[in-house]
GROMACS .gro file of C-alpha atoms in nm:
model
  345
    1UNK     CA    1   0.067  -0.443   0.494
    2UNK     CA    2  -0.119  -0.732   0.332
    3UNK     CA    3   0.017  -1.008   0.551
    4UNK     CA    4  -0.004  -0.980   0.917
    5UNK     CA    5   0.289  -1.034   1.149
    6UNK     CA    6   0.192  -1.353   1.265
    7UNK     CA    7   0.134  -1.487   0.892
    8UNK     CA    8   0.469  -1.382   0.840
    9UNK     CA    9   0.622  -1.529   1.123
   10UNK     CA   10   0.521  -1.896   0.985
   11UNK     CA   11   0.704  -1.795   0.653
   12UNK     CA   12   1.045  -2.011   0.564
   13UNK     CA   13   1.186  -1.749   0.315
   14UNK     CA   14   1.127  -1.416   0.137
   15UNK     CA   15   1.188  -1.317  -0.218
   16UNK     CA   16   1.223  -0.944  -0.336
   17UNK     CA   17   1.173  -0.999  -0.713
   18UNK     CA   18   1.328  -0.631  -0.872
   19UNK     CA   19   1.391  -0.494  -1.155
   20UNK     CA   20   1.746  -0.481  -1.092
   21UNK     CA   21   1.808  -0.762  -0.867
   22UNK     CA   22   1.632  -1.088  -0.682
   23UNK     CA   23   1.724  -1.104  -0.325
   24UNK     CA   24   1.623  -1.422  -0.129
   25UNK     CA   25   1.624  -1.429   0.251
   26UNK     CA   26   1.622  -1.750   0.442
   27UNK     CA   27   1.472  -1.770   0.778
   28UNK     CA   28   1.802  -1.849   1.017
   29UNK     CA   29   2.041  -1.829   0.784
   30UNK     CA   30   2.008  -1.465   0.650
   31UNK     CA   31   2.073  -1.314   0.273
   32UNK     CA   32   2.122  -1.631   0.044
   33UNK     CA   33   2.059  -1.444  -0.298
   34UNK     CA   34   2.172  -1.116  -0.367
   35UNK     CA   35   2.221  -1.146  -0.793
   36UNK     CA   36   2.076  -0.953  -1.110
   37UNK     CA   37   1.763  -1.004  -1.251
   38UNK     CA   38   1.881  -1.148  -1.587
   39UNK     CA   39   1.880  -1.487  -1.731
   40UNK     CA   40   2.048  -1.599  -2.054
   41UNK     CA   41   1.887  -1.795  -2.324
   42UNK     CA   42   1.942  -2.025  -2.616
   43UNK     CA   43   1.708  -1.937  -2.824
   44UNK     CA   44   1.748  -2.222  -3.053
   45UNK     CA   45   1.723  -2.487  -2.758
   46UNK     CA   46   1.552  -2.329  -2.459
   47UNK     CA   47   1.820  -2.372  -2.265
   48UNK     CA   48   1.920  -2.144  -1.962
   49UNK     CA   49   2.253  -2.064  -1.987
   50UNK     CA   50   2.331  -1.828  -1.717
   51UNK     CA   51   2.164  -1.639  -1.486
   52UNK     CA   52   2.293  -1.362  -1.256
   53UNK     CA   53   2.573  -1.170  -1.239
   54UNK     CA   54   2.730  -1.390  -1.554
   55UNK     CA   55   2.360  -1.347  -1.765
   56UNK     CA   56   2.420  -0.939  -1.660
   57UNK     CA   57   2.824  -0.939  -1.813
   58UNK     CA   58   2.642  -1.156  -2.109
   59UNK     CA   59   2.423  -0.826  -2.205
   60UNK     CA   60   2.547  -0.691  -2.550
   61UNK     CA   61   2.777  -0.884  -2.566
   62UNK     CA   62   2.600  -1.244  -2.707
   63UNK     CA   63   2.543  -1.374  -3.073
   64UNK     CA   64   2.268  -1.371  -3.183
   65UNK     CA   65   2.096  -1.698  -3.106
   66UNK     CA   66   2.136  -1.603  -2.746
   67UNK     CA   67   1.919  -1.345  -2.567
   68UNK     CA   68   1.975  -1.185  -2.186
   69UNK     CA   69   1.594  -1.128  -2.048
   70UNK     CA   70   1.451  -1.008  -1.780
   71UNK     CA   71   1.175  -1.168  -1.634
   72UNK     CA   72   1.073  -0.886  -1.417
   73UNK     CA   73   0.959  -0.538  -1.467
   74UNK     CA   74   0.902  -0.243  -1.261
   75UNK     CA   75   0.888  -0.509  -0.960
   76UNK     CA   76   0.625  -0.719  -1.169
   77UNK     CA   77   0.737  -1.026  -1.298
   78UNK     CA   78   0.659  -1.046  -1.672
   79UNK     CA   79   0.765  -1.411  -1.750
   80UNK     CA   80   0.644  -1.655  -1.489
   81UNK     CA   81   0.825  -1.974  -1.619
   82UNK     CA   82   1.137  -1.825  -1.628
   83UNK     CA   83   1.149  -1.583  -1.301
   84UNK     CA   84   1.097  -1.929  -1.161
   85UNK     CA   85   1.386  -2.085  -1.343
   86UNK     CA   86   1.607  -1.819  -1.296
   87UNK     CA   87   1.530  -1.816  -0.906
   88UNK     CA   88   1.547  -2.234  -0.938
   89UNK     CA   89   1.923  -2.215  -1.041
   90UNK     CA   90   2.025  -1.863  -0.822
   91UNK     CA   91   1.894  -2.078  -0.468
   92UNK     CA   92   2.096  -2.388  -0.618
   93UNK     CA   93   2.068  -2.734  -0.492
   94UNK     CA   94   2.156  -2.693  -0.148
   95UNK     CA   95   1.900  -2.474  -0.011
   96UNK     CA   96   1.619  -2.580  -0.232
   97UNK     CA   97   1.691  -2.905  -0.069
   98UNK     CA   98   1.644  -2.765   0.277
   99UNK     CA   99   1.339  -2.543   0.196
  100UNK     CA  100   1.150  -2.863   0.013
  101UNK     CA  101   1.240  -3.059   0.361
  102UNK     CA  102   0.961  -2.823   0.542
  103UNK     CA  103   0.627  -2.879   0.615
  104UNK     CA  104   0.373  -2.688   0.415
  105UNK     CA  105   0.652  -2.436   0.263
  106UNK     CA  106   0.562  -2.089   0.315
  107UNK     CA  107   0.676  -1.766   0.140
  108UNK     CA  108   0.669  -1.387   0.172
  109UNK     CA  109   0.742  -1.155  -0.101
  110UNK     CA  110   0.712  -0.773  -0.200
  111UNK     CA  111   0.462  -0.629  -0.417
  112UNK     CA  112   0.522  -0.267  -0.530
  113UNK     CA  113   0.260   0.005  -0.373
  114UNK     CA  114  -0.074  -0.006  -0.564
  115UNK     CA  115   0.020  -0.304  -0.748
  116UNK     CA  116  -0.274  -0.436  -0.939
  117UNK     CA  117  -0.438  -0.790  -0.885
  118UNK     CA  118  -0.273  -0.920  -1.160
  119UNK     CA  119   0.070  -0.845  -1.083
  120UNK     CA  120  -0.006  -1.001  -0.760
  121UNK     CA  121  -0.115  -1.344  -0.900
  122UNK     CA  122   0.219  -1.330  -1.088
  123UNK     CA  123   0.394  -1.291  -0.790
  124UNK     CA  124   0.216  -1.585  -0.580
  125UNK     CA  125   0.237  -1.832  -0.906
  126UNK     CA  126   0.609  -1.750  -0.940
  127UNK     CA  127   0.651  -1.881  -0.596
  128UNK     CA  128   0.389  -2.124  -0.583
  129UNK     CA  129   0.603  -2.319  -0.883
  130UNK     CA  130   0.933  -2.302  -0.664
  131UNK     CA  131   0.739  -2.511  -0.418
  132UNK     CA  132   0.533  -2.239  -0.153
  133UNK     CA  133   0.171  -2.376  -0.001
  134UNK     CA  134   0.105  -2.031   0.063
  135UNK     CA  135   0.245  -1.694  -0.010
  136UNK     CA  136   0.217  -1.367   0.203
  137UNK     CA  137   0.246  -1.055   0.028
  138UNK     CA  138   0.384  -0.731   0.202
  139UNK     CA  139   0.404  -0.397   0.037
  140UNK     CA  140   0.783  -0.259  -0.056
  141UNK     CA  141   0.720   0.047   0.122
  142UNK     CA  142   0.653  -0.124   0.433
  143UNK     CA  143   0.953  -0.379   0.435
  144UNK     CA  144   1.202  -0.117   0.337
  145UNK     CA  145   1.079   0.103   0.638
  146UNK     CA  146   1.182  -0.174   0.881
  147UNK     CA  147   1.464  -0.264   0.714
  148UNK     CA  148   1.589   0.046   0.760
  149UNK     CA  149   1.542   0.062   1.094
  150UNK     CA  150   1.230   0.314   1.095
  151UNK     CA  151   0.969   0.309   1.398
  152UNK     CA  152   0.702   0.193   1.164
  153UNK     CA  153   0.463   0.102   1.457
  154UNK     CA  154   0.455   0.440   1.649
  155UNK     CA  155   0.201   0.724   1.565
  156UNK     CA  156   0.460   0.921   1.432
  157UNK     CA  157   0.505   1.001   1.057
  158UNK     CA  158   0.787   0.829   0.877
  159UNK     CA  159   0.833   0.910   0.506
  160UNK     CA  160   1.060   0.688   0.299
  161UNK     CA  161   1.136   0.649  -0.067
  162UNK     CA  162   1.214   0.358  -0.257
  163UNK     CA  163   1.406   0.485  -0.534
  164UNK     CA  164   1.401   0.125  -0.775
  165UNK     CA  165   1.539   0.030  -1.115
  166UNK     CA  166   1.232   0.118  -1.337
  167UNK     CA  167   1.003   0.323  -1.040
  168UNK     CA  168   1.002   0.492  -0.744
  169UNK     CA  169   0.764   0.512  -0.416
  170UNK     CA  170   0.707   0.781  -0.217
  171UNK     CA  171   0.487   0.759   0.118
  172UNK     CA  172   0.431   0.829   0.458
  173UNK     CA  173   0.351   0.576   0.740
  174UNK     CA  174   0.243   0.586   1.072
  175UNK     CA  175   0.130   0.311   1.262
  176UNK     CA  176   0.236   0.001   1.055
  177UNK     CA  177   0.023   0.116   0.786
  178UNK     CA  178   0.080   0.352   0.467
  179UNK     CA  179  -0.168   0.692   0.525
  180UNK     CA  180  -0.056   0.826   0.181
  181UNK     CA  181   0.207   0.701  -0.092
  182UNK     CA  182   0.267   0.737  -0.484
  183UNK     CA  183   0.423   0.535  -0.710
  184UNK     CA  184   0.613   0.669  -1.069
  185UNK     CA  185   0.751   0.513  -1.337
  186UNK     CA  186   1.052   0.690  -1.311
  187UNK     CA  187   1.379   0.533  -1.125
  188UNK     CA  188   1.820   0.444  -1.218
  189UNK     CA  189   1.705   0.261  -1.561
  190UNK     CA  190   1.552   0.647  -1.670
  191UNK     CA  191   1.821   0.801  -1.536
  192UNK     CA  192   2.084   0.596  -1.748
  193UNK     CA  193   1.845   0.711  -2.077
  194UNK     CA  194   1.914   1.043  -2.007
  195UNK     CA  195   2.275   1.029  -2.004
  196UNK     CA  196   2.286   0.760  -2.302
  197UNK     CA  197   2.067   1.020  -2.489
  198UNK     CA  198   2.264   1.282  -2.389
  199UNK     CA  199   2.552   1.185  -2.543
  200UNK     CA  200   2.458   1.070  -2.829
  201UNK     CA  201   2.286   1.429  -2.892
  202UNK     CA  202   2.580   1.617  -2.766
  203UNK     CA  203   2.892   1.418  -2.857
  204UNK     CA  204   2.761   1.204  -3.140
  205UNK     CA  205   2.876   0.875  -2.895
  206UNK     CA  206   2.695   0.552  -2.841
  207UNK     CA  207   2.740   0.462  -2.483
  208UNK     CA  208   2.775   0.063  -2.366
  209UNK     CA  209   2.494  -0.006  -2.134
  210UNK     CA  210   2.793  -0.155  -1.907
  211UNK     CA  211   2.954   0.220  -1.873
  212UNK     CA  212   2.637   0.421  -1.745
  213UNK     CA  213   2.706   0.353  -1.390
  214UNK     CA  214   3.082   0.466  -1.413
  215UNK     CA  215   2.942   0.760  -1.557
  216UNK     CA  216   2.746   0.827  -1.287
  217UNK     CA  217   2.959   0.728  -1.014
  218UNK     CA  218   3.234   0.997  -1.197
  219UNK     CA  219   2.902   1.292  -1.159
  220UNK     CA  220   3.123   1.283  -0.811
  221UNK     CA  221   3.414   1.223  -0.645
  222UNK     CA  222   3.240   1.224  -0.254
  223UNK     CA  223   2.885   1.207  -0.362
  224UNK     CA  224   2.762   1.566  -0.373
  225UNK     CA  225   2.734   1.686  -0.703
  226UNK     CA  226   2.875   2.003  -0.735
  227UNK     CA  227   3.223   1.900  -0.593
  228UNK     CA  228   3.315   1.601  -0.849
  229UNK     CA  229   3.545   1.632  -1.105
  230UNK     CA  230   3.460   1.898  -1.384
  231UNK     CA  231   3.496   1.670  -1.684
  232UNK     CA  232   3.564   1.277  -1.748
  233UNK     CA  233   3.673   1.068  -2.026
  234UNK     CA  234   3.402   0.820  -2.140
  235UNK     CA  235   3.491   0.506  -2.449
  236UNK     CA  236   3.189   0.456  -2.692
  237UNK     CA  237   3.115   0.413  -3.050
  238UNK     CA  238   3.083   0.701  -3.296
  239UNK     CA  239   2.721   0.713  -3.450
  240UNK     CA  240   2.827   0.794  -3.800
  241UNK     CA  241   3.152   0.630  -3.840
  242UNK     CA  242   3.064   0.307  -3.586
  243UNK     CA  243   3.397   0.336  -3.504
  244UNK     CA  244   3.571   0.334  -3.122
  245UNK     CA  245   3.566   0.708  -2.973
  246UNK     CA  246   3.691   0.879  -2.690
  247UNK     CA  247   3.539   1.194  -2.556
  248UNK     CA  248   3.562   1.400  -2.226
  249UNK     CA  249   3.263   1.449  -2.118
  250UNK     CA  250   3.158   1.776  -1.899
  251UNK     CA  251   3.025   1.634  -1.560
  252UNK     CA  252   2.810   1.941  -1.559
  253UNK     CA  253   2.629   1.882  -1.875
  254UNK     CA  254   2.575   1.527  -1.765
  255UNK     CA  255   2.426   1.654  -1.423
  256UNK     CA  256   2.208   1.907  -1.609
  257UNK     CA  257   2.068   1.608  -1.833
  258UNK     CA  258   1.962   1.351  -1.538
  259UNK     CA  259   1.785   1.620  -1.341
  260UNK     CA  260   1.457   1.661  -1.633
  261UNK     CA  261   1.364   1.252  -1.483
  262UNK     CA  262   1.483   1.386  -1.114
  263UNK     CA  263   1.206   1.654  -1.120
  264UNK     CA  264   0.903   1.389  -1.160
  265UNK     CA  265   1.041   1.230  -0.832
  266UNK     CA  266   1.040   1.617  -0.635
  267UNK     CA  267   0.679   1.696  -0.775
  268UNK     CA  268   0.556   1.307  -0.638
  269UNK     CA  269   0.732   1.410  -0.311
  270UNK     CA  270   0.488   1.730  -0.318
  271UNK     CA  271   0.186   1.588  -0.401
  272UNK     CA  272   0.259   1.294  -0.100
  273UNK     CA  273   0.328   1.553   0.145
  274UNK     CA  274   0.014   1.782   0.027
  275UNK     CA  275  -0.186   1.475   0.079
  276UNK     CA  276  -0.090   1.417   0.406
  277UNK     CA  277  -0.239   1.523   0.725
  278UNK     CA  278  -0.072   1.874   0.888
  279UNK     CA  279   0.004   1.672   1.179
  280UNK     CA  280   0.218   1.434   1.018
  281UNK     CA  281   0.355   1.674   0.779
  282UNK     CA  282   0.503   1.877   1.126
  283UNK     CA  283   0.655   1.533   1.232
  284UNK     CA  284   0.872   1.478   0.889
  285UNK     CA  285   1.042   1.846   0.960
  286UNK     CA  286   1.281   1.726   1.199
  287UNK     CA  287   1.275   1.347   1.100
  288UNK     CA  288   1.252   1.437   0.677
  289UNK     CA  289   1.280   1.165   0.460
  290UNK     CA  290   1.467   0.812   0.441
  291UNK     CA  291   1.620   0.730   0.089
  292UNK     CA  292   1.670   0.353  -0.001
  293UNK     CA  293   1.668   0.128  -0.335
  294UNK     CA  294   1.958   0.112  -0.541
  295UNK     CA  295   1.943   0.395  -0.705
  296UNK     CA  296   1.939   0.660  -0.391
  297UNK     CA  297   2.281   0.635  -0.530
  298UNK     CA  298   2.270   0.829  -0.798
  299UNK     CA  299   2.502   1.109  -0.701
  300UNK     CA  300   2.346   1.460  -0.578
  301UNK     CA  301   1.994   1.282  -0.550
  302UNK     CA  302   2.014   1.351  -0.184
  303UNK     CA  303   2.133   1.686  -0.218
  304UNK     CA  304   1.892   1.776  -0.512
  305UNK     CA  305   1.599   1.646  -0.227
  306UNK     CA  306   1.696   1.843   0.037
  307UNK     CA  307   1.755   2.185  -0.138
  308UNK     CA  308   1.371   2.136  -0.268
  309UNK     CA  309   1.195   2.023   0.026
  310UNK     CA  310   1.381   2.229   0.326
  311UNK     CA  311   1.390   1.848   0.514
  312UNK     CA  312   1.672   1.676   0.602
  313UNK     CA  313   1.710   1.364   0.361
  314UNK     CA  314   1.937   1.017   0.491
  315UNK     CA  315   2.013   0.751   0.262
  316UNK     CA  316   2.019   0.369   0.435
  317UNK     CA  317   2.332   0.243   0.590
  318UNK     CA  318   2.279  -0.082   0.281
  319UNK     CA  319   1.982   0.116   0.072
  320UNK     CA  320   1.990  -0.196  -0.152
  321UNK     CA  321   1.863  -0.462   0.034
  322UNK     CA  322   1.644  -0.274   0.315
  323UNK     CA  323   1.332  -0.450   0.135
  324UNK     CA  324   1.458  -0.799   0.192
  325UNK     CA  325   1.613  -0.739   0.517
  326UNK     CA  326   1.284  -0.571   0.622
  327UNK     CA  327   1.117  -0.919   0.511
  328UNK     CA  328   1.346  -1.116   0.729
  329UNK     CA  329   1.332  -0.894   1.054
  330UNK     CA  330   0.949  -0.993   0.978
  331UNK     CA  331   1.027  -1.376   0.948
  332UNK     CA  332   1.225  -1.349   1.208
  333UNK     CA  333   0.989  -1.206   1.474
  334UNK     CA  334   1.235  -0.919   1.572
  335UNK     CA  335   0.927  -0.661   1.456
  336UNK     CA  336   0.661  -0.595   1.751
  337UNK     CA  337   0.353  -0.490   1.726
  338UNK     CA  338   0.197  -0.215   1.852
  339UNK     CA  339   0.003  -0.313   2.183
  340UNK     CA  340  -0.329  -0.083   2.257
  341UNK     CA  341  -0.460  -0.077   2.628
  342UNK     CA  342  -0.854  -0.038   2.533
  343UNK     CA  343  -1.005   0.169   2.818
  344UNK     CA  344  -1.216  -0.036   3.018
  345UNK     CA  345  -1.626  -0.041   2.945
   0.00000   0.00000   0.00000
């Protein structure tokens, strides 16, 4: 953890800047912002036109003097000036109002694991331009762990993973700190590749980028993926024709495609675990491994987890927003440290 507990405890608010989606958390009044990471853009003008769940429904769908962007990547922002615009107009008014009434604003935000210098800056600037004195930086792995409710502060191994938009992050922690952890570029947005590729190999069908998730959501009908339903009917455009087509789709197929970007999660969950001391490792056996991010999902993710590592895996109650909700337990002081008894000289 970058920030201590008592730096974050003088925060206001906390930001978890993803891929996927921004969440903002508001000391005493809870989740404010809980809306895509998209903004769209007149290109002509430089106007914002909408940002959120509208700029998300806007994707593909736009003419051409107006783009949807994304202003962070891989849980780095990319585009300072407008992650700060987009974040302007998703807090509204109101609450930018109340947070500019403070004295010496303070923020907190998540970095990814390992996240390089630079990606850090972008972070603190981002929220430095929304009005922050100071920003505290905490590592996603650690705010997902207590926002999931994991004893982060006892010396007892916890492993999580954070399975993200564009990456995921693997690691075990013991005693409010991280003792090994590995981060891949590999999370939902490579998962919805493989089944867009897929089908275009296999059925000769462009796929909308607003019908991946339905896809994925029909690998299973109780989210286990060898008891869904064996085949399901899936609207695209034909690649030679560029004409509307309907095809039914084998679930099976489909399952068989996602699992070649599955794989480079198991063998990071090896490498973490072979890293880690035997101690620790003998801990996780009954305890296993805590699933949360968005895409923990993905159906038979959990099931493909436990059949290869022999633990038991648990996905989050709200996998989602553990991050931000991990941030605000911090802000809010209900996270205790650890208190050591030295022995007396």
């Amino acid at each position: 953890m970058t920030a201590s507990l008592e730096q974050l405890r003088r925060c206001h608010f906390a930001v978890d800047l993803g891929a996927a989606r921004t969440r903002v958390f508001v000391k005493g009044a809870g989740l404010v912002v809980d809306q895509p990471s998209a903004a769209a853009v007149n290109t002509r003008t430089g106007a914002l036109i909408a940002v959120g769940e509208f700029a998300e429904q806007m994707t593909g769908r736009t003419p051409h003097y107006i783009r949807v962007v994304r202003p962070v990547s891989g849980g780095t922002v990319v585009d300072i000036e407008m992650a700060q615009r987009m974040l302007r107009h998703l807090l509204g008014d109101k609450i930018r109002r109340s947070l500019r009434r403070k004295p010496r604003l303070r923020a907190a935000a998540c970095t990814p694991h390992d996240a390089d210098p630079l990606a850090q800056r972008a972070t603190i600037e981002t929220l430095v331009g929304l009005g922050s004195r100071r920003v505290e930086l905490v590592d996603t792995l650690i705010a997902a762990a207590v926002g999931c409710g994991l004893p982060v502060e006892r010396p007892e191994a916890t492993m999580i993973m954070v399975c993200g938009a564009a990456a995921t992050q693997v690691a075990v922690l013991s005693l409010g700190s991280i003792v090994t952890a590995e981060r891949i570029p590999v999370g939902g947005e490579a998962v919805d590749h493989a089944i867009i590729q897929h089908l275009r190999h296999a059925h000769e069908l462009m796929l909308p980028s607003q019908s991946v998730r339905p896809l994925q959501l029909a690998l299973s009908g109780n989210g286990s993926s060898p008891h869904g339903p064996t085949s399901t009917e899936i609207h695209g455009r034909d690649v030679a024709t560029g004409l509307a087509r309907s095809v039914r789709v084998d679930t099976a197929a489909v399952r068989d495609a996602i699992e070649t970007p599955l794989t480079a999660v198991l063998d990071s969950i090896g490498r973490v675990l072979r890293d880690c001391p035997p101690d620790l490792v003998a801990d996780l056996v009954d305890r296993g491994i805590m699933m949360v991010g968005g895409s923990a999902l993905i159906p038979g993710l959990d099931q493909m987890l436990r059949h290869a590592t022999g633990m038991p895996v648990n996905i989050a109650d709200r996998p989602d927003v553990c991050a931000v909700q991990g941030l605000g337990a911090m802000l809010e002081g209900r996270v205790e440290p650890l208190t050591l008894n030295p022995l007396a000289a």
